[in-house]
Amino acid sequence: MCGIVGYTGFQNATEILMSGLKKLEYRGYDSAGIALLTDNINTIKSQGRVENLKNILDKKQNNDSKIGIAHTRWATHGNPSDYNSHPHSSHDCKICLVHNGIVENYLDLKNKELSDLSEDCIKSQTDTEILVHLIRKFYDVNREISEESFLDSIIMSLNKVKGSYALAIICDDFKDKIFVARKDNPLVIGSGNKENFLASDSTAILNYTREIYFLEENKIAIISPNEINTYDFNKKNVNKKIFHIDWNIEDVDKTGYDSFMLKEIFEQPKVIDNFLNINLNSDFLKNIGLEKKYLKKINHIYIIGCGTAYHAGLMILNLFRNIEGLSASCEFASEFRYENPVIDKNKLVIIISQSGETADSLAALRLAKKSKAKVLAVVNSVGSSISREADYVIYTNAGPEIAVASTKAFTAQVLALYVLYLNIKKILAKENDGKCKEFELIEKDLKNLSRNIRSALKQNNKIKKVAKKYSNSKNMFYIGRNLDYIIALEGSLKLKEIAYLFSQAYAAGELKHGPIALIDENILTIGIVTQDKIRGKTLSNLKECKARNGIIFLIIPEKFLDDEILEMADDIILIKDMHEILLPILANVVLQLFAYHVANILERDIDKPKNLAKSVTVE
Ligand code: F6R
């Protein structure tokens, strides 16, 4: 949440910072601001989107500063306003900073450390502004104009902070340097030729460099055009490992689509092929580093994630429970810590996260490691905190997901978890001298998955028509059983977050225990029916809705279509027939498009839904 970007080098900083901010807008878009350093620091901020800031900058005289920092905000402390926007400056504008995170004890710091500062020096209601005054105060106390003294002032300040931060700081005593620090919030440094970059996320700077260094926890760096020096809080030099990021530039552009979300929905066949090309081989477990000896010792698997990633986890839960001698549970990362989980070295903890930076998921990971369990991360963002702190990593390789609503990442997560499950099942079956029939069956059909998703995508116009018909619905139910229920949860989440329509996902069999009282001619029920063994039961539940004049929109595989269904459903979208555990993925693609079109018809800002941010780095 909140995006920060910085540049020091030989090019026009404004252009690079604005291009970075645009790419980081998914992290927050309540306000934006930029600080440029020439002789002095010049700060420009604006409430609202990055576009507003750009309009202001366009009217100003060209500033050819070669160094600057910038910020796009997702408000935590203080409403979205010009004053509360970052960057924040010291009273004399000597020091200026941008911050992603929360200073939890800012009132305490204000009262105890800054009581001498006159009230009118503090311009905003933010926690961040306290930090810049604190650094300024210690820089005065240190009384020496040197890089070391400034670094000391930063360290002295941060030692007093409770909370989390990714910070970029400039000071007019150091004309080409940016000081950065991180704790519990992501910060990447991009290495260039006579120029260096920083950002909350590598997508912001991929246009300029692919050589990325992920600043470690509790570390500080001083970035100048020719150098990146990193330190711990005792000012001891620390080594850095540079990652090469090979995502395509087109991946971070809309390439003709109306929105990133639509583009990412349509990218799913490619994402699947890509994942299977890399991972559908006999070395899968070896490549991750998971050894048979270790796998045999595990007695429980915890599957953990938030939002859509949690739904991906639910998809694999019952499959893991199928493995003899193994139990499994799927938990919200935000709840895990408070459930007194039994964690020890015989438990495997799987953390699922697109961004690899979600604060709740990261906290669950750290708890698991502290309790001696091994952690396997299923992550999309290469080099992210979760991927670095986990013992084993499966990269979903879906490419950057920019839209706030997660689509292709979910599909890739489910696929990765299925491939993991199959490999574990196979290895344990071999151990018992058996063949894994299930593996062979599913593996064969996995190869048809991208083709069948393409067929679902081809129905885009038909799905759009259905969306048009129901975009005025005030309330909807999504129902299904078993895996279909999970897709109901995911479909309903998508609709809420981008269309702002209320919908509720229900396990189909639960409808009659209460919610059916709500069904009448105004209520749309979306039925997801892909699982053969429970199809009759879910269809009966839908018929119960129909009998109460409810409206029915059904998603089913071609093989289920019959006269009875045709008579019952007001609208039907058919998906291709394939192995049962893959069918829900196809149904989900239909629901992604449905949510997209409803939101589009209602003229919502699809890539940047209100109140949301892509990467939730606060608990
Ligand atoms: C929903 C959505 C969120 C994320 C959740 C976890 O469309 O995007 O629910 O799935 O915030 O994010 P990651 O996967 O980055 O940990």
XYZ file of C-alpha atoms and ligand atoms in Angstrom:
635
model
C 0.000 0.000 0.000
C 1.358 3.353 -1.085
C 3.959 3.354 -3.814
C 7.325 5.046 -3.648
C 9.833 5.669 -6.396
C 13.172 7.446 -6.616
C 15.841 8.288 -9.159
C 19.388 9.633 -9.167
C 21.411 9.829 -12.373
C 21.835 11.886 -15.536
C 18.317 11.845 -16.998
C 15.336 14.098 -16.287
C 14.112 12.807 -12.927
C 10.530 14.070 -13.332
C 9.877 11.873 -16.351
C 11.254 8.750 -14.697
C 9.458 9.388 -11.415
C 6.120 10.080 -13.115
C 6.435 6.964 -15.251
C 7.188 4.966 -12.078
C 4.262 6.495 -10.188
C 1.885 5.591 -13.007
C 3.003 1.972 -12.749
C 2.662 2.017 -8.961
C -0.801 3.541 -8.879
C -2.271 0.107 -8.179
C -0.789 0.436 -4.681
C -2.847 3.493 -3.788
C -4.326 6.480 -5.546
C -5.696 8.908 -2.969
C -3.009 11.487 -3.678
C 0.425 11.785 -5.223
C 3.505 13.951 -4.886
C 7.046 14.472 -6.049
C 10.169 16.140 -4.606
C 12.993 17.230 -6.895
C 16.419 18.261 -5.741
C 18.448 20.946 -7.481
C 19.932 23.663 -5.249
C 16.905 23.294 -3.026
C 14.170 20.740 -2.718
C 11.068 21.556 -4.710
C 7.926 19.653 -3.678
C 4.673 19.392 -5.640
C 1.684 17.390 -4.378
C -1.885 16.851 -5.327
C -4.942 15.064 -4.032
C -6.375 12.356 -6.297
C -4.807 10.365 -9.084
C -1.272 10.604 -10.449
C -2.871 12.241 -13.506
C -3.775 15.286 -11.357
C -0.156 15.640 -10.311
C 0.928 15.336 -13.922
C -1.447 18.127 -14.960
C 0.088 20.416 -12.332
C 3.629 19.498 -13.369
C 2.802 20.071 -17.056
C 1.842 23.665 -16.271
C 5.027 24.339 -14.326
C 8.304 25.416 -15.821
C 10.437 22.534 -16.886
C 12.467 21.272 -13.983
C 15.508 19.418 -15.196
C 16.496 17.981 -11.823
C 18.409 14.704 -12.057
C 17.375 13.433 -8.651
C 14.056 13.065 -6.897
C 11.580 10.950 -4.942
C 7.839 10.467 -5.463
C 4.833 8.824 -3.839
C 1.303 7.630 -4.554
C -0.794 7.278 -1.406
C -3.280 4.856 0.108
C -4.425 6.816 3.147
C -3.937 5.343 6.615
C -3.495 8.374 8.921
C -5.269 11.528 7.777
C -7.760 11.869 4.959
C -6.657 12.165 1.331
C -5.703 15.847 0.889
C -2.878 17.980 -0.499
C -1.471 18.476 3.006
C -1.486 14.806 3.866
C 0.127 13.817 0.564
C 3.766 12.817 0.539
C 6.586 13.895 0.229
C 6.773 15.455 3.677
C 9.425 18.072 4.451
C 11.215 19.367 7.497
C 10.161 22.887 8.571
C 13.112 24.413 6.657
C 12.589 22.133 3.594
C 16.127 20.815 3.994
C 15.038 17.211 4.285
C 12.201 15.537 2.476
C 10.901 11.986 2.502
C 8.337 9.526 1.176
C 7.089 6.603 3.222
C 5.159 3.390 2.739
C 4.082 1.854 6.040
C 2.808 2.980 9.425
C 4.582 4.746 12.285
C 2.480 3.282 15.075
C 3.946 5.422 17.882
C 3.879 8.728 15.981
C 1.830 10.539 18.644
C 4.224 9.406 21.310
C 7.188 10.558 19.236
C 5.493 13.877 18.575
C 4.806 14.477 22.260
C 8.081 13.215 23.645
C 10.657 13.991 20.975
C 9.209 16.962 19.162
C 7.584 18.931 21.947
C 9.881 21.888 21.126
C 8.611 22.087 17.561
C 5.965 24.778 17.109
C 2.548 23.421 16.113
C 2.504 25.283 12.779
C 5.644 23.388 11.660
C 3.571 20.215 11.580
C 1.430 20.581 8.515
C -0.350 17.254 8.147
C -2.260 14.687 10.191
C 0.023 11.914 9.020
C 2.267 9.604 10.980
C 4.966 10.079 8.317
C 5.531 13.777 8.845
C 6.729 13.129 12.407
C 9.590 11.091 10.947
C 11.003 13.880 8.836
C 10.985 16.286 11.802
C 12.684 13.664 13.924
C 15.466 13.133 11.393
C 15.870 16.902 11.095
C 16.144 17.217 14.878
C 18.865 14.561 15.160
C 20.750 16.002 12.194
C 20.873 19.287 14.120
C 22.008 17.503 17.245
C 24.784 15.748 15.332
C 25.989 19.166 14.119
C 28.109 17.904 11.288
C 27.338 18.147 7.586
C 28.485 14.757 6.468
C 26.940 11.699 4.937
C 27.776 9.719 8.040
C 26.153 12.226 10.340
C 22.991 12.199 8.216
C 22.971 8.402 8.211
C 23.327 8.505 12.007
C 20.327 10.834 12.225
C 18.233 8.430 10.194
C 19.303 5.456 12.292
C 18.693 7.340 15.555
C 15.188 8.212 14.342
C 14.308 4.763 13.064
C 15.512 3.181 16.283
C 12.704 5.070 17.989
C 10.017 4.038 15.518
C 7.497 1.286 16.191
C 5.866 0.175 13.001
C 6.825 -0.498 9.427
C 8.468 1.482 6.702
C 9.946 1.658 3.260
C 11.489 5.125 3.172
C 13.274 7.281 0.636
C 14.888 10.456 1.960
C 16.698 13.351 0.292
C 18.598 16.200 1.923
C 19.876 19.308 0.169
C 23.329 18.761 1.684
C 23.766 15.712 -0.571
C 22.957 16.731 -4.084
C 23.024 13.305 -5.747
C 22.111 10.916 -2.932
C 18.959 9.169 -1.823
C 18.887 7.441 1.550
C 16.525 4.494 1.830
C 15.506 2.137 4.637
C 13.120 -0.743 5.043
C 11.310 -2.683 7.715
C 8.310 -4.887 6.872
C 7.549 -3.012 3.645
C 9.058 -3.741 0.259
C 11.735 -1.641 -1.372
C 13.691 -2.534 -4.483
C 16.750 -0.815 -5.873
C 17.373 -0.877 -9.612
C 20.939 -0.743 -10.761
C 21.739 1.197 -13.947
C 24.721 2.648 -15.780
C 25.614 5.947 -14.079
C 22.090 6.036 -12.679
C 20.196 4.152 -10.017
C 16.543 3.714 -9.161
C 14.359 2.703 -6.275
C 10.720 1.695 -5.997
C 8.181 -0.227 -3.979
C 8.043 -2.786 -6.733
C 10.235 -3.601 -9.710
C 7.432 -3.008 -12.279
C 7.892 0.742 -11.693
C 11.456 0.731 -12.996
C 11.578 -2.192 -15.434
C 11.516 0.280 -18.331
C 14.966 1.416 -17.232
C 16.702 -1.573 -15.676
C 16.285 -5.322 -15.174
C 19.006 -5.600 -12.526
C 17.146 -5.474 -9.260
C 18.351 -5.623 -5.684
C 15.725 -6.331 -3.003
C 16.672 -4.358 0.092
C 16.659 -6.726 3.059
C 14.712 -6.250 6.300
C 16.134 -3.630 8.688
C 18.676 -2.388 6.198
C 19.603 1.056 4.945
C 21.139 2.039 1.628
C 22.724 5.165 0.233
C 22.084 5.446 -3.476
C 24.031 7.760 -5.771
C 24.359 7.576 -9.594
C 27.477 5.400 -9.421
C 27.047 3.517 -6.176
C 24.637 1.609 -3.993
C 25.964 1.050 -0.476
C 23.953 -1.002 1.962
C 24.254 -1.117 5.736
C 22.649 -2.621 8.780
C 21.603 -0.402 11.660
C 25.115 -0.642 13.120
C 26.457 0.909 9.891
C 28.143 -2.376 8.976
C 28.340 -2.900 5.235
C 26.101 -5.711 3.989
C 26.338 -7.673 0.751
C 23.643 -7.455 -1.856
C 22.419 -10.002 -4.338
C 21.229 -8.665 -7.677
C 18.332 -10.477 -9.402
C 17.805 -10.246 -13.137
C 14.094 -9.770 -13.877
C 13.109 -10.989 -17.307
C 9.469 -9.861 -17.439
C 8.528 -8.287 -20.773
C 7.878 -4.561 -21.031
C 4.499 -5.375 -22.703
C 3.578 -7.224 -19.515
C 3.404 -3.909 -17.701
C 1.397 -2.188 -20.467
C -2.248 -2.559 -21.429
C -1.285 -3.369 -25.056
C -4.619 -2.198 -26.480
C -6.916 -3.624 -23.800
C -9.289 -1.263 -21.965
C -7.893 -2.323 -18.632
C -5.149 -4.424 -17.122
C -7.789 -6.691 -15.660
C -9.189 -7.613 -19.067
C -5.695 -8.066 -20.452
C -4.746 -10.296 -17.545
C -7.915 -12.397 -17.922
C -7.025 -12.973 -21.574
C -3.415 -13.806 -20.700
C -4.456 -16.910 -18.769
C -3.882 -19.485 -21.546
C -0.350 -18.144 -21.977
C 0.241 -18.207 -18.222
C -0.830 -21.849 -18.060
C 1.360 -22.927 -20.970
C 4.267 -21.074 -19.484
C 3.855 -22.667 -16.057
C 3.442 -26.163 -17.456
C 6.426 -25.782 -19.798
C 8.646 -24.972 -16.867
C 7.153 -27.275 -14.268
C 5.527 -30.342 -15.792
C 8.529 -32.608 -15.496
C 9.899 -35.255 -13.210
C 12.319 -32.815 -11.542
C 9.580 -30.596 -10.135
C 10.101 -31.465 -6.458
C 13.866 -31.644 -6.879
C 13.913 -28.156 -8.393
C 12.046 -26.794 -5.403
C 14.331 -28.702 -3.050
C 11.574 -30.823 -1.482
C 13.037 -34.200 -0.596
C 11.188 -37.475 -0.263
C 12.702 -38.046 3.177
C 11.271 -34.761 4.411
C 7.886 -35.206 2.720
C 7.409 -38.550 4.406
C 7.825 -36.946 7.813
C 5.114 -34.344 7.355
C 1.853 -35.093 9.142
C -0.046 -31.842 8.505
C -0.096 -29.158 5.860
C -1.230 -25.642 6.702
C -2.308 -23.709 3.617
C -2.372 -19.968 4.181
C -3.245 -16.879 2.150
C -5.482 -13.803 1.974
C -8.412 -13.006 -0.323
C -8.048 -14.647 -3.701
C -4.840 -16.411 -2.665
C -6.776 -17.985 0.222
C -9.366 -19.224 -2.277
C -6.567 -20.817 -4.315
C -5.525 -22.586 -1.118
C -9.041 -23.900 -0.521
C -8.955 -25.484 -3.987
C -6.207 -27.863 -2.916
C -7.368 -28.584 0.637
C -9.426 -31.710 0.044
C -6.883 -33.088 -2.380
C -4.149 -32.947 0.237
C -6.523 -34.604 2.672
C -6.695 -37.487 0.180
C -3.075 -38.316 0.821
C -2.785 -41.104 3.330
C -1.296 -40.152 6.666
C -1.685 -36.438 6.003
C -4.133 -33.928 7.372
C -4.504 -30.398 6.024
C -6.192 -27.127 6.867
C -6.571 -23.846 5.038
C -6.441 -20.612 7.029
C -6.760 -16.888 6.503
C -3.305 -15.453 7.121
C -4.881 -12.694 9.209
C -6.455 -15.266 11.562
C -3.742 -17.902 11.660
C -1.728 -16.347 14.480
C -4.723 -16.018 16.743
C -5.915 -19.601 16.412
C -3.149 -21.081 18.572
C -2.009 -23.312 15.720
C 0.050 -26.358 16.589
C 3.218 -25.840 14.586
C 6.343 -27.958 14.698
C 8.946 -29.421 12.390
C 6.525 -32.060 11.105
C 4.161 -29.475 9.674
C 4.584 -27.973 6.236
C 3.238 -24.433 5.893
C 2.301 -23.331 2.384
C 1.998 -19.564 1.991
C 0.252 -18.408 -1.185
C 0.726 -14.836 -2.345
C 0.781 -13.048 -5.679
C 2.758 -10.053 -4.444
C 4.840 -11.920 -1.887
C 4.532 -8.829 0.305
C 1.138 -9.178 2.023
C 1.746 -8.256 5.670
C -0.594 -10.868 7.161
C 0.900 -13.656 5.044
C 4.416 -12.570 5.894
C 3.567 -12.582 9.600
C 2.141 -16.122 9.282
C 5.324 -17.215 7.517
C 7.485 -15.796 10.291
C 5.407 -17.468 12.983
C 5.732 -20.808 11.182
C 9.493 -20.484 10.857
C 9.852 -19.440 14.474
C 8.011 -22.617 15.425
C 10.464 -24.704 13.341
C 8.081 -25.633 10.527
C 9.326 -25.462 6.955
C 7.616 -22.946 4.696
C 6.845 -23.424 1.030
C 5.883 -20.202 -0.746
C 3.721 -20.149 -3.880
C 4.549 -16.680 -5.114
C 4.350 -14.643 -8.298
C 6.756 -11.778 -7.587
C 10.336 -12.901 -7.965
C 12.541 -11.777 -5.079
C 9.609 -10.643 -2.916
C 9.868 -10.868 0.882
C 7.832 -14.073 1.146
C 9.866 -15.775 -1.561
C 13.106 -14.790 0.131
C 12.126 -15.832 3.617
C 10.540 -19.171 2.685
C 12.489 -22.451 2.726
C 11.090 -23.543 -0.644
C 9.540 -21.507 -3.450
C 7.285 -22.288 -6.381
C 7.125 -19.286 -8.694
C 3.800 -19.079 -10.503
C 5.462 -17.202 -13.390
C 2.256 -15.403 -14.320
C 4.098 -12.171 -15.158
C 3.228 -8.908 -13.432
C -0.377 -8.640 -12.286
C -1.218 -4.941 -12.290
C -5.010 -4.861 -11.907
C -6.037 -4.773 -8.269
C -8.450 -7.665 -8.823
C -6.450 -10.851 -9.058
C -7.264 -13.088 -12.036
C -4.346 -14.758 -13.795
C -2.455 -15.089 -10.508
C -5.314 -17.155 -9.052
C -5.303 -19.520 -12.032
C -1.533 -19.884 -11.811
C -1.690 -20.469 -8.041
C -4.274 -23.236 -8.421
C -2.241 -24.803 -11.195
C 0.949 -24.667 -9.137
C -0.809 -26.257 -6.168
C -2.290 -29.007 -8.338
C 1.117 -29.804 -9.821
C 2.586 -29.848 -6.306
C -0.157 -32.166 -5.055
C 0.247 -34.536 -7.996
C 3.979 -34.763 -7.525
C 3.682 -35.438 -3.802
C 0.987 -38.041 -4.473
C 3.137 -39.668 -7.124
C 6.216 -39.873 -4.981
C 4.278 -41.417 -2.106
C 2.531 -43.875 -4.443
C 5.863 -44.939 -5.909
C 7.082 -45.458 -2.417
C 4.305 -48.038 -2.047
C 5.279 -49.596 -5.369
C 2.147 -48.279 -7.004
C 1.480 -46.096 -10.036
C -0.281 -42.818 -9.608
C -3.202 -43.238 -11.995
C -4.614 -39.899 -10.948
C -1.377 -38.221 -11.996
C -1.547 -39.707 -15.468
C -5.179 -38.737 -15.969
C -4.830 -35.172 -14.769
C -1.454 -34.618 -16.424
C -3.006 -35.543 -19.755
C -5.834 -33.107 -19.313
C -3.647 -30.319 -17.943
C -2.323 -30.067 -21.481
C -5.855 -29.155 -22.659
C -6.386 -26.520 -20.015
C -5.125 -23.490 -21.944
C -7.140 -24.520 -25.022
C -10.300 -24.868 -22.956
C -9.732 -21.522 -21.272
C -9.442 -20.014 -24.758
C -12.874 -21.487 -25.562
C -14.284 -19.890 -22.412
C -12.733 -16.561 -23.405
C -14.307 -16.831 -26.855
C -17.671 -16.535 -25.144
C -16.785 -13.031 -24.001
C -19.625 -11.383 -25.974
C -22.188 -13.810 -24.696
C -21.006 -13.265 -21.103
C -21.150 -9.497 -21.706
C -24.820 -9.825 -22.719
C -25.592 -11.760 -19.532
C -23.733 -9.103 -17.510
C -25.785 -6.366 -19.161
C -28.996 -8.119 -18.230
C -28.048 -8.320 -14.548
C -25.926 -5.218 -13.972
C -28.864 -3.546 -12.207
C -29.263 -6.394 -9.717
C -28.905 -5.135 -6.178
C -28.192 -8.528 -4.619
C -26.906 -11.798 -5.974
C -26.112 -15.234 -4.667
C -23.259 -17.353 -6.010
C -23.797 -20.990 -5.119
C -21.980 -24.278 -5.572
C -20.801 -27.289 -3.644
C -17.304 -28.536 -2.957
C -14.824 -27.018 -5.474
C -17.709 -25.118 -7.069
C -18.394 -23.413 -3.750
C -14.825 -22.096 -3.703
C -15.301 -20.687 -7.187
C -18.547 -19.124 -5.922
C -16.516 -17.401 -3.182
C -13.964 -16.179 -5.701
C -16.580 -15.023 -8.239
C -18.471 -13.112 -5.565
C -15.264 -11.460 -4.310
C -14.449 -10.265 -7.847
C -17.899 -8.723 -8.273
C -17.742 -6.947 -4.913
C -14.327 -5.468 -5.427
C -14.677 -4.108 -8.933
C -18.442 -3.614 -9.449
C -19.236 -2.606 -5.828
C -22.331 -4.825 -5.946
C -23.306 -6.868 -2.973
C -23.293 -10.586 -3.553
C -22.928 -13.538 -1.267
C -21.383 -16.908 -1.940
C -23.167 -19.807 -0.311
C -22.539 -23.507 -0.131
C -25.553 -24.548 -2.214
C -26.887 -26.935 0.420
C -26.934 -24.165 3.041
C -29.372 -21.975 1.134
C -32.373 -23.797 2.518
C -31.144 -23.222 6.078
C -31.954 -19.524 5.950
C -30.978 -17.414 2.940
C -33.636 -18.917 0.689
C -36.037 -16.585 2.536
C -34.525 -13.783 0.444
C -35.199 -15.384 -2.937
C -37.821 -13.690 -5.115
C -38.149 -12.453 -8.695
C -35.485 -9.772 -8.085
C -32.709 -12.041 -6.876
C -30.184 -13.524 -9.270
C -28.597 -16.808 -8.222
C -25.469 -17.813 -10.095
C -25.026 -21.563 -9.973
C -21.650 -23.153 -10.586
C -22.156 -26.842 -11.271
C -19.077 -28.686 -12.520
C -18.632 -31.585 -10.088
C -20.432 -34.699 -11.233
C -20.971 -36.366 -7.870
C -22.888 -33.420 -6.436
C -24.413 -32.013 -9.589
C -27.904 -33.386 -8.915
C -27.885 -31.863 -5.446
C -26.831 -28.360 -6.539
C -29.320 -28.452 -9.413
C -32.055 -29.300 -6.896
C -31.041 -26.268 -4.817
C -31.261 -24.095 -7.927
C -34.677 -25.514 -8.711
C -35.745 -24.536 -5.200
C -34.759 -20.947 -6.056
C -36.598 -21.151 -9.374
C -39.718 -22.400 -7.594
C -39.637 -19.144 -5.616
C -39.448 -17.082 -8.825
C -35.690 -16.519 -8.495
C -33.528 -15.830 -11.568
C -30.933 -18.463 -12.448
C -27.633 -18.021 -14.315
C -25.824 -21.309 -14.672
C -22.248 -22.256 -15.539
C -21.916 -25.937 -16.430
C -19.776 -28.204 -18.607
C -21.247 -29.150 -21.995
C -21.823 -32.734 -20.907
C -24.340 -31.688 -18.218
C -26.697 -29.840 -20.541
C -30.159 -31.382 -20.825
C -33.785 -30.288 -21.290
C -34.416 -29.963 -17.599
C -31.528 -27.526 -17.233
C -32.597 -25.592 -20.310
C -36.020 -25.154 -18.805
C -34.774 -24.090 -15.393
C -31.967 -21.633 -16.221
C -32.548 -18.092 -17.458
C -29.003 -17.980 -18.811
C -26.364 -20.640 -19.312
C -22.682 -20.454 -20.177
C -21.195 -23.776 -21.182
C -17.599 -24.705 -20.532
C -15.639 -27.488 -22.209
C -15.611 -30.944 -20.675
C -12.438 -31.971 -18.919
C -11.103 -33.569 -15.740
C -13.268 -32.560 -12.807
C -10.605 -30.797 -10.796
C -9.854 -28.524 -13.782
C -13.449 -27.574 -14.595
C -13.749 -25.008 -11.779
C -10.822 -23.091 -13.291
C -12.840 -22.721 -16.512
C -15.955 -21.674 -14.577
C -13.890 -19.070 -12.767
C -12.768 -17.510 -16.050
C -16.458 -17.037 -16.959
C -17.083 -15.365 -13.596
C -14.046 -13.108 -14.018
C -15.469 -11.874 -17.327
C -18.941 -11.531 -15.810
C -17.609 -9.330 -12.976
C -15.502 -7.353 -15.444
C -18.466 -6.585 -17.729
C -20.842 -5.710 -14.887
C -18.204 -3.289 -13.541
C -17.597 -1.858 -16.992
C -21.311 -1.315 -17.634
C -21.538 0.442 -14.267
C -18.543 2.594 -15.333
C -16.354 1.566 -12.414
C -12.627 2.205 -12.414
C -11.793 -1.448 -12.948
C -8.050 -1.455 -12.391
C -8.241 0.826 -9.385
C -11.343 0.003 -7.383
C -12.159 2.403 -4.588
C -10.654 1.798 -1.132
C -8.442 -1.046 -2.359
C -4.755 -1.456 -3.049
C -3.005 -4.279 -4.806
C -0.393 -5.065 -2.270
C -1.709 -5.021 1.295
C 1.373 -4.315 3.362
C -0.483 -3.287 6.524
C -2.031 -5.807 8.931
C -8.674 -10.024 -4.846
C -7.307 -9.717 -4.465
C -6.923 -9.828 -3.030
C -5.553 -10.538 -2.914
C -5.075 -10.540 -1.462
C -3.763 -11.279 -1.302
O -8.858 -9.897 -6.213
O -6.502 -9.378 -5.274
O -7.895 -10.488 -2.284
O -5.692 -11.825 -3.397
O -4.909 -9.221 -1.017
O -2.746 -10.701 -2.051
P -1.411 -11.473 -2.375
O -1.767 -12.633 -3.233
O -0.541 -10.483 -3.074
O -0.844 -11.928 -1.062
